[in-house]
mmCIF file of C-alpha atoms and ligand atoms in Angstrom:
data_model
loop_
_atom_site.group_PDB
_atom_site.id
_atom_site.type_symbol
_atom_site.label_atom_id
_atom_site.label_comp_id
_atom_site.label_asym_id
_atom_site.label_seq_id
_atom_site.Cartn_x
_atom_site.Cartn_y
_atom_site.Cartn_z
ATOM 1 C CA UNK Q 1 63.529 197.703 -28.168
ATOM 2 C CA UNK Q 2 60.980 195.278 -26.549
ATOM 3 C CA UNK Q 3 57.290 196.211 -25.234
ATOM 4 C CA UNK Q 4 57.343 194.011 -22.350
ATOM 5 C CA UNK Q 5 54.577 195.146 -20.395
ATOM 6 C CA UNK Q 6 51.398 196.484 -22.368
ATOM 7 C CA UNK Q 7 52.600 200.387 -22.928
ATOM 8 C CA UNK Q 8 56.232 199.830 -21.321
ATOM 9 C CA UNK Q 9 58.688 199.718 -23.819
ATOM 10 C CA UNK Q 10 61.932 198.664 -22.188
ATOM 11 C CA UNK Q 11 65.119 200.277 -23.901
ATOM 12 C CA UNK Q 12 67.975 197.389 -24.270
ATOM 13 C CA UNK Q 13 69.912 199.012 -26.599
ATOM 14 C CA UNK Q 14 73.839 197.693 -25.233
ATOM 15 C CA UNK Q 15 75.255 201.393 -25.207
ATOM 16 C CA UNK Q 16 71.876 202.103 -22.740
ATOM 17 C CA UNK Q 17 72.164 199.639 -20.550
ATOM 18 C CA UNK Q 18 76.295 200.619 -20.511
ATOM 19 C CA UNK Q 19 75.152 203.915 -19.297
ATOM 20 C CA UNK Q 20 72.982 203.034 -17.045
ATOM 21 C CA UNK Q 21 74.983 200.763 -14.948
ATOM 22 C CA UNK Q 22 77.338 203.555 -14.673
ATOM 23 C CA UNK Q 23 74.600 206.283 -13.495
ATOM 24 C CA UNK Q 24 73.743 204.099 -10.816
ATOM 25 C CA UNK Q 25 76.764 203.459 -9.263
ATOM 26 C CA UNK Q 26 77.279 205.543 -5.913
ATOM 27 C CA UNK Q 27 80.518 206.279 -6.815
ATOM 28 C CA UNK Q 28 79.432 208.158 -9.951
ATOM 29 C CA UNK Q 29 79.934 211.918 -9.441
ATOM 30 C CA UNK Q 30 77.611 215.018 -10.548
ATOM 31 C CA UNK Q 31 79.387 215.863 -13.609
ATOM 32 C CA UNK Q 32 79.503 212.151 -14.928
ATOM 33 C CA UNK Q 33 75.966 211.718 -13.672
ATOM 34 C CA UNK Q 34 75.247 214.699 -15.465
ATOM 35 C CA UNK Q 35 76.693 214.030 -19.067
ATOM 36 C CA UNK Q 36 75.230 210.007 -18.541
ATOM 37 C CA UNK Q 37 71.900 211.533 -18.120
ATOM 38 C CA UNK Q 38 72.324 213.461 -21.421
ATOM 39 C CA UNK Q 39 73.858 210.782 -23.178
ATOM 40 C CA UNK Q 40 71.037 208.581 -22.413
ATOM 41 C CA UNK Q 41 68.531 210.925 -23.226
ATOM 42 C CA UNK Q 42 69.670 210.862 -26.313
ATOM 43 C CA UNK Q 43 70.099 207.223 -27.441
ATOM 44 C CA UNK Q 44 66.799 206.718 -25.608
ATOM 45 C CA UNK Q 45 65.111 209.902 -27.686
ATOM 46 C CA UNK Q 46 66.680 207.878 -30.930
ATOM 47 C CA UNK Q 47 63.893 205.260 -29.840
ATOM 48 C CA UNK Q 48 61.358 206.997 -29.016
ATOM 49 C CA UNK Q 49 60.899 208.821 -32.585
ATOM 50 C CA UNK Q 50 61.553 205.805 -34.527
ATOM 51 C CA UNK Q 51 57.919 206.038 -36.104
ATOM 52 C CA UNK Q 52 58.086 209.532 -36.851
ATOM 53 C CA UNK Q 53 56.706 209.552 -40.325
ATOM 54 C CA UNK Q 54 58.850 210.806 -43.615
ATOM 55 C CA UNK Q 55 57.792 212.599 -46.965
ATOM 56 C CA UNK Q 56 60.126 212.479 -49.808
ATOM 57 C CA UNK Q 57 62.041 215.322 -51.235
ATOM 58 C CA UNK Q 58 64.592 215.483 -53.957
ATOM 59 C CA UNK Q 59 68.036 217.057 -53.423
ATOM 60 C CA UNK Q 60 70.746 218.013 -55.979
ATOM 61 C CA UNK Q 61 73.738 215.968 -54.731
ATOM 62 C CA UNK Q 62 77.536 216.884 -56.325
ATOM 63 C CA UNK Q 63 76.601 214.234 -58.375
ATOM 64 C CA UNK Q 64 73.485 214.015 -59.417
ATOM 65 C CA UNK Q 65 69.385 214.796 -58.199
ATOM 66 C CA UNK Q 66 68.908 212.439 -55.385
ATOM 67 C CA UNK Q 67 65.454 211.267 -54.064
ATOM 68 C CA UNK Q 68 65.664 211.253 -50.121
ATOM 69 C CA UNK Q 69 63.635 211.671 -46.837
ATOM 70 C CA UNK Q 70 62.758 214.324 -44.641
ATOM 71 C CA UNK Q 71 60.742 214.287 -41.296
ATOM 72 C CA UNK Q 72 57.290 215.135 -42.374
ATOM 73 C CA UNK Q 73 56.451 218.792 -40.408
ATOM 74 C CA UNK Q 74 55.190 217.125 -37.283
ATOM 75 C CA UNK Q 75 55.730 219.610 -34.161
ATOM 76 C CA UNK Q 76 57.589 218.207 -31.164
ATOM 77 C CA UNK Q 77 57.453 219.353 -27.602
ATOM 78 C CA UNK Q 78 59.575 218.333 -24.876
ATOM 79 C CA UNK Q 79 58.330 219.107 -21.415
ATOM 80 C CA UNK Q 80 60.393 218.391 -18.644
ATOM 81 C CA UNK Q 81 58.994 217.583 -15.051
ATOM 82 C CA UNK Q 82 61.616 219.552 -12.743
ATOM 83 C CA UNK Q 83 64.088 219.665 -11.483
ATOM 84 C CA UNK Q 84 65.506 216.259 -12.737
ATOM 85 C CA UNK Q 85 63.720 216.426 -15.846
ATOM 86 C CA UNK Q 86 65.603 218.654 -16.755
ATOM 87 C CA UNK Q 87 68.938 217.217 -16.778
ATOM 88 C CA UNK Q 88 67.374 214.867 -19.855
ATOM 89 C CA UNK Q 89 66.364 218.352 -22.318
ATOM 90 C CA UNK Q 90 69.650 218.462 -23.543
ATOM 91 C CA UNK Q 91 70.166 215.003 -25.296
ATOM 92 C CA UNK Q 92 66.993 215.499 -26.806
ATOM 93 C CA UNK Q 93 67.421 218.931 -28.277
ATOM 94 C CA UNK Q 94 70.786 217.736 -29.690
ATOM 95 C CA UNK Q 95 68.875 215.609 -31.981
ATOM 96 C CA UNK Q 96 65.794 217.601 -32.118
ATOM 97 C CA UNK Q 97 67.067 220.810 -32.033
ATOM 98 C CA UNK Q 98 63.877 222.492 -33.269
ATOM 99 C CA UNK Q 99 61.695 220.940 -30.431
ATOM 100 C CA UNK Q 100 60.460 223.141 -27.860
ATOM 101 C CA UNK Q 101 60.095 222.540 -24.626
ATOM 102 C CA UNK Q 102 58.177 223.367 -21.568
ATOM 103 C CA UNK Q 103 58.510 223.100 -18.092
ATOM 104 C CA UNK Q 104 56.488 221.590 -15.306
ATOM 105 C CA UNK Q 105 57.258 222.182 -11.551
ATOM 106 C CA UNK Q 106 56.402 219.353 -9.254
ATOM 107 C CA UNK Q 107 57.750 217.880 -6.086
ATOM 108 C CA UNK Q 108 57.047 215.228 -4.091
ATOM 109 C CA UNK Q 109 55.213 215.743 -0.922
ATOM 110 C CA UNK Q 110 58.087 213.992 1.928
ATOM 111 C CA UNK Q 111 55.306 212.972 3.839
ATOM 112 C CA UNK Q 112 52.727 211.828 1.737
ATOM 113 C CA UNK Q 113 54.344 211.236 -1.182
ATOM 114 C CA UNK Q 114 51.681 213.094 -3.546
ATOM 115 C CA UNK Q 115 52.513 215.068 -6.479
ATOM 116 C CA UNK Q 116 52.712 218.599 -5.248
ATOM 117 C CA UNK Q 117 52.470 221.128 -9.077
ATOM 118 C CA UNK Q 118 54.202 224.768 -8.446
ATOM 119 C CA UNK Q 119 54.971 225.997 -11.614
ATOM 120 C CA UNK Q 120 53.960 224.997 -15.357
ATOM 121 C CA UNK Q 121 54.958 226.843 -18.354
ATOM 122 C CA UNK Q 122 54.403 225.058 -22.362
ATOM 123 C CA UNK Q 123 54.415 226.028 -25.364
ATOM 124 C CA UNK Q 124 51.504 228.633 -26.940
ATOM 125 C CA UNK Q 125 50.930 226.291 -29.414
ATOM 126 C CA UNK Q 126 50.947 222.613 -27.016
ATOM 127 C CA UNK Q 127 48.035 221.504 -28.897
ATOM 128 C CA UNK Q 128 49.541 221.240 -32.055
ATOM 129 C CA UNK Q 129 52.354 218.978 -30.811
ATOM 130 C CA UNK Q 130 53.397 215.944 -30.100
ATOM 131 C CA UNK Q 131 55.004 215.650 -26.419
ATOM 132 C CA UNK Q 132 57.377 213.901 -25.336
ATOM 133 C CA UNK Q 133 57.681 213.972 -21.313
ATOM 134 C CA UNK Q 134 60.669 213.077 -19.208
ATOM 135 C CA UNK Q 135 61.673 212.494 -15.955
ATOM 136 C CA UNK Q 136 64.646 210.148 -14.583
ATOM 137 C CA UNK Q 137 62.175 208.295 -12.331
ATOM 138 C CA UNK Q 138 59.095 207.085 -12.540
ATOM 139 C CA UNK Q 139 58.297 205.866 -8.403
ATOM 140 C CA UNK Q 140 54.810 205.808 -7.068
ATOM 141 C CA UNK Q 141 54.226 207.307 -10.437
ATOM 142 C CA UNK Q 142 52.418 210.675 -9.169
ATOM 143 C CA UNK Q 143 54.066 213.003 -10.648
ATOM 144 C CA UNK Q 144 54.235 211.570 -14.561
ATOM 145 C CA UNK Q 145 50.475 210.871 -14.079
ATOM 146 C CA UNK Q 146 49.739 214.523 -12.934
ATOM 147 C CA UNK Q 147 51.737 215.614 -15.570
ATOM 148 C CA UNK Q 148 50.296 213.649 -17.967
ATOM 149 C CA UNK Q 149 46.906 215.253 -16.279
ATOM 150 C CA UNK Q 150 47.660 218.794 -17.431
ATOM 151 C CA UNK Q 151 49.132 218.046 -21.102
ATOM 152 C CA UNK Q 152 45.706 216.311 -21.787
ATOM 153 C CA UNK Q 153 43.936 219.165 -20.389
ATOM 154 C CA UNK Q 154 46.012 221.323 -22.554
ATOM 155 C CA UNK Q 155 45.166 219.529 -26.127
ATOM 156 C CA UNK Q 156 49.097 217.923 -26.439
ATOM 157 C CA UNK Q 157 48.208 215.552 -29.171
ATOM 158 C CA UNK Q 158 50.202 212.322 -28.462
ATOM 159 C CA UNK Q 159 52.597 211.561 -25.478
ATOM 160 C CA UNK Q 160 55.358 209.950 -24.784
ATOM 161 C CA UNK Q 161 56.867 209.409 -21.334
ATOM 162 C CA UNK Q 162 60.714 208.868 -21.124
ATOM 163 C CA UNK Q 163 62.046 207.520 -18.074
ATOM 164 C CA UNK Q 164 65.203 206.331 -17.114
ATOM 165 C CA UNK Q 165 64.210 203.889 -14.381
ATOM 166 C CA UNK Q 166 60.480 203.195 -13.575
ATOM 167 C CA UNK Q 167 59.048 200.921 -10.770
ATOM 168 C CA UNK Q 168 56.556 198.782 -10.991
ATOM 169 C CA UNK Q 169 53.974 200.326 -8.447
ATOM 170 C CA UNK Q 170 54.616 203.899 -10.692
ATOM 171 C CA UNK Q 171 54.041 202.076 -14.170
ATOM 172 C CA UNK Q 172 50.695 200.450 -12.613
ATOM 173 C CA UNK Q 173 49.448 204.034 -10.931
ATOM 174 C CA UNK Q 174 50.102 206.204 -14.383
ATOM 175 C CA UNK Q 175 48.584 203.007 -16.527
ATOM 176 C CA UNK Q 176 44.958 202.618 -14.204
ATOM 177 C CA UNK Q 177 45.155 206.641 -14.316
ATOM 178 C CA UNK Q 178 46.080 207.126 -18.189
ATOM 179 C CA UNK Q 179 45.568 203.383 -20.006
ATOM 180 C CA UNK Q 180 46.568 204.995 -23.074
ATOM 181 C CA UNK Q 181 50.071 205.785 -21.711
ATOM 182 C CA UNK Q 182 52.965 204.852 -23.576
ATOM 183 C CA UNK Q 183 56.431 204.539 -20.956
ATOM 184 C CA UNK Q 184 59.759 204.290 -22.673
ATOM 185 C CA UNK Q 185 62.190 203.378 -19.711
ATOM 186 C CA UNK Q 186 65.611 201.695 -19.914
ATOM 187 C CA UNK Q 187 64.849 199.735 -16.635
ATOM 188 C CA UNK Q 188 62.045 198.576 -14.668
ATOM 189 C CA UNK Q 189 63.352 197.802 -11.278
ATOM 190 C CA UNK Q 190 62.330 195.719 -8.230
ATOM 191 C CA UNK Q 191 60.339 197.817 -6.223
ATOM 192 C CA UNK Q 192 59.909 201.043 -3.811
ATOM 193 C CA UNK Q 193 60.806 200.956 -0.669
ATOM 194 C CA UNK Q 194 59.071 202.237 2.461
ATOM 195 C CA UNK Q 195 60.489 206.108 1.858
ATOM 196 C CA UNK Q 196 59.099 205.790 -1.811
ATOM 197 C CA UNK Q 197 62.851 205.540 -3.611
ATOM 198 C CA UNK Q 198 63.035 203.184 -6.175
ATOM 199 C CA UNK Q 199 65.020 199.737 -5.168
ATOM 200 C CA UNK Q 200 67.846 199.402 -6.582
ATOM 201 C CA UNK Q 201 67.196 202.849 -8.412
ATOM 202 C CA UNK Q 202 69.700 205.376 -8.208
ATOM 203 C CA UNK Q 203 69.204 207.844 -5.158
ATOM 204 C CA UNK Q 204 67.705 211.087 -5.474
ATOM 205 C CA UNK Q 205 68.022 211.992 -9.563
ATOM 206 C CA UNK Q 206 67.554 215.877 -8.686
ATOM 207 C CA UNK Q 207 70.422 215.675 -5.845
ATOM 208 C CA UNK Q 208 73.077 213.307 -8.053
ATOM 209 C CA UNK Q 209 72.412 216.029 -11.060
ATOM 210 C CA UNK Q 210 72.568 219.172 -9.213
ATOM 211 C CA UNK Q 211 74.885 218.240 -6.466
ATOM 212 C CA UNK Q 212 72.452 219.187 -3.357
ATOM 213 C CA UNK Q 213 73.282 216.880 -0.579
HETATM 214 C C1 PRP F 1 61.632 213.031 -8.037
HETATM 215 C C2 PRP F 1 61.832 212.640 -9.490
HETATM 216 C C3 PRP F 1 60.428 212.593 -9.994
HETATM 217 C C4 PRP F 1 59.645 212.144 -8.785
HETATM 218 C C5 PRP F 1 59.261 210.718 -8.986
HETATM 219 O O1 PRP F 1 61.400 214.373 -7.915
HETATM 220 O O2 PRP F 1 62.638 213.515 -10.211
HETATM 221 O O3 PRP F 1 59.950 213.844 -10.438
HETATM 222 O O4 PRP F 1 60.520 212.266 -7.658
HETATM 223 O O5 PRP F 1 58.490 210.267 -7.939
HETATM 224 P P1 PRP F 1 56.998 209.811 -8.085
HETATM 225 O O6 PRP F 1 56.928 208.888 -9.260
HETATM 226 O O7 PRP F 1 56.774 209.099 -6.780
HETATM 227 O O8 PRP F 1 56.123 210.998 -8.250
HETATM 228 P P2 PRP F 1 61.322 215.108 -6.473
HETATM 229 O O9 PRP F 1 59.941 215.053 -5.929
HETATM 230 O O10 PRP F 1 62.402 214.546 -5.598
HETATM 231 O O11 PRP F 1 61.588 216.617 -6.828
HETATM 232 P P3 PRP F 1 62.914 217.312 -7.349
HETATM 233 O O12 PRP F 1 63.201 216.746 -8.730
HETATM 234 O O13 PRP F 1 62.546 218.744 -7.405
HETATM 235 O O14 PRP F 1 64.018 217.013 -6.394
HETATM 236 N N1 URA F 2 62.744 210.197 -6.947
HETATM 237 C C1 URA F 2 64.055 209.936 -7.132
HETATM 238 O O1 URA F 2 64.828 210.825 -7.487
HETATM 239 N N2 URA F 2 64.493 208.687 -6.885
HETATM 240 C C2 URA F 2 63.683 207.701 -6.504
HETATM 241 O O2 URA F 2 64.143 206.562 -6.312
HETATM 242 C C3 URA F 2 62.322 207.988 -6.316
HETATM 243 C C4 URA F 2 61.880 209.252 -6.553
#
């Protein structure tokens, strides 16, 4: 892992960046593009807990009383901005399987491009967790930072934001909005271009995942 940018940290991992090129390419289909996204999510969410902290605990092996680690009882969240969020819950509760995860609902005006929030459901209990928020792309970066907007107002205690592919305008937007932000992305691309898609991106994430268009 590399922090390139201050609070970007840039996921290089080989099997990543294998992934990756393969969820970009057009030719890629929804059930590929699906079970990429997942697989991702996954190595990525192997990153993105790397500091969580341990206590010790002993355990009686076949052999003898062992002393050995367990992940202290931090509580995790995941909270997935829909629709395309979604498709990255499931690599994340394979390895976390006692996370729980909330959902919240925002599109994209077509016009204007502003975050447009329908729907937002999280855990009781938000304010005892630590969050970790995804979405495949981060663009102008409106809807992460409005996101990020309500799980402060709701008490989450730390954040992280998992992207798949960010742009650079997005990063800058959430950063002068949340400067404590912390983006774990496994690309930063080029740019956006005029319709707000990210350049060389990947599409639509919610249409290549669900198979609308
Ligand atoms: C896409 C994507 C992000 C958002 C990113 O969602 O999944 O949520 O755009 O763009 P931004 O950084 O400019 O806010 P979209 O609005 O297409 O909604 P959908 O997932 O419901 O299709
Ligand atoms: N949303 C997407 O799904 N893709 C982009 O490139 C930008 C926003």
């Amino acid at each position: 892992m590399d922090t390139g940018t201050h609070g970007v940290h840039l996921l290089q991992h080989p099997l990543i960046q294998h992934k990756l090129t393969l969820i970009r390419d057009n030719r890629t289909g929804v059930k590929e593009f699906r079970e990429l996204t997942e697989e991702m999510s996954l190595l990525m969410a192997y990153e993105v807990t790397r500091d969580l902290p341990l206590h010790a605990v002993e355990v009686i092996t076949p052999v003898a009383p062992a002393r050995s680690w367990v992940i202290e009882g931090k509580k995790l969240a995941v909270v997935a901005i829909l629709r395309a969020g979604l498709g990255m819950v499931p690599g994340i509760t394979r390895l976390i399987p006692g996370a729980k995860v909330g959902h919240v609902g925002i599109y994209r005006d077509p016009e204007t491009l502003e975050p447009m929030l329908y729907y937002c459901k999280l855990p009781a209990d938000i304010h005892e967790r630590d969050v970790v928020l995804v979405d495949p792309m981060l663009a102008t970066g409106g809807s992460v930072a409005r996101a990020l907007d309500i799980l402060k107002e709701k008490g989450a205690r730390t954040i992280k934001t998992m992207c798949l592919i960010a742009a650079p305008e997005g990063i800058a937007l959430v950063r002068r909005k949340h400067p404590d932000a912390e983006i774990y992305a496994a690309a930063v691309d080029e740019r956006l271009n005029d319709h707000g898609y990210i350049v060389p991106g990947l599409g639509d994430a919610g249409d290549r995942l669900f198979g609308t268009k």
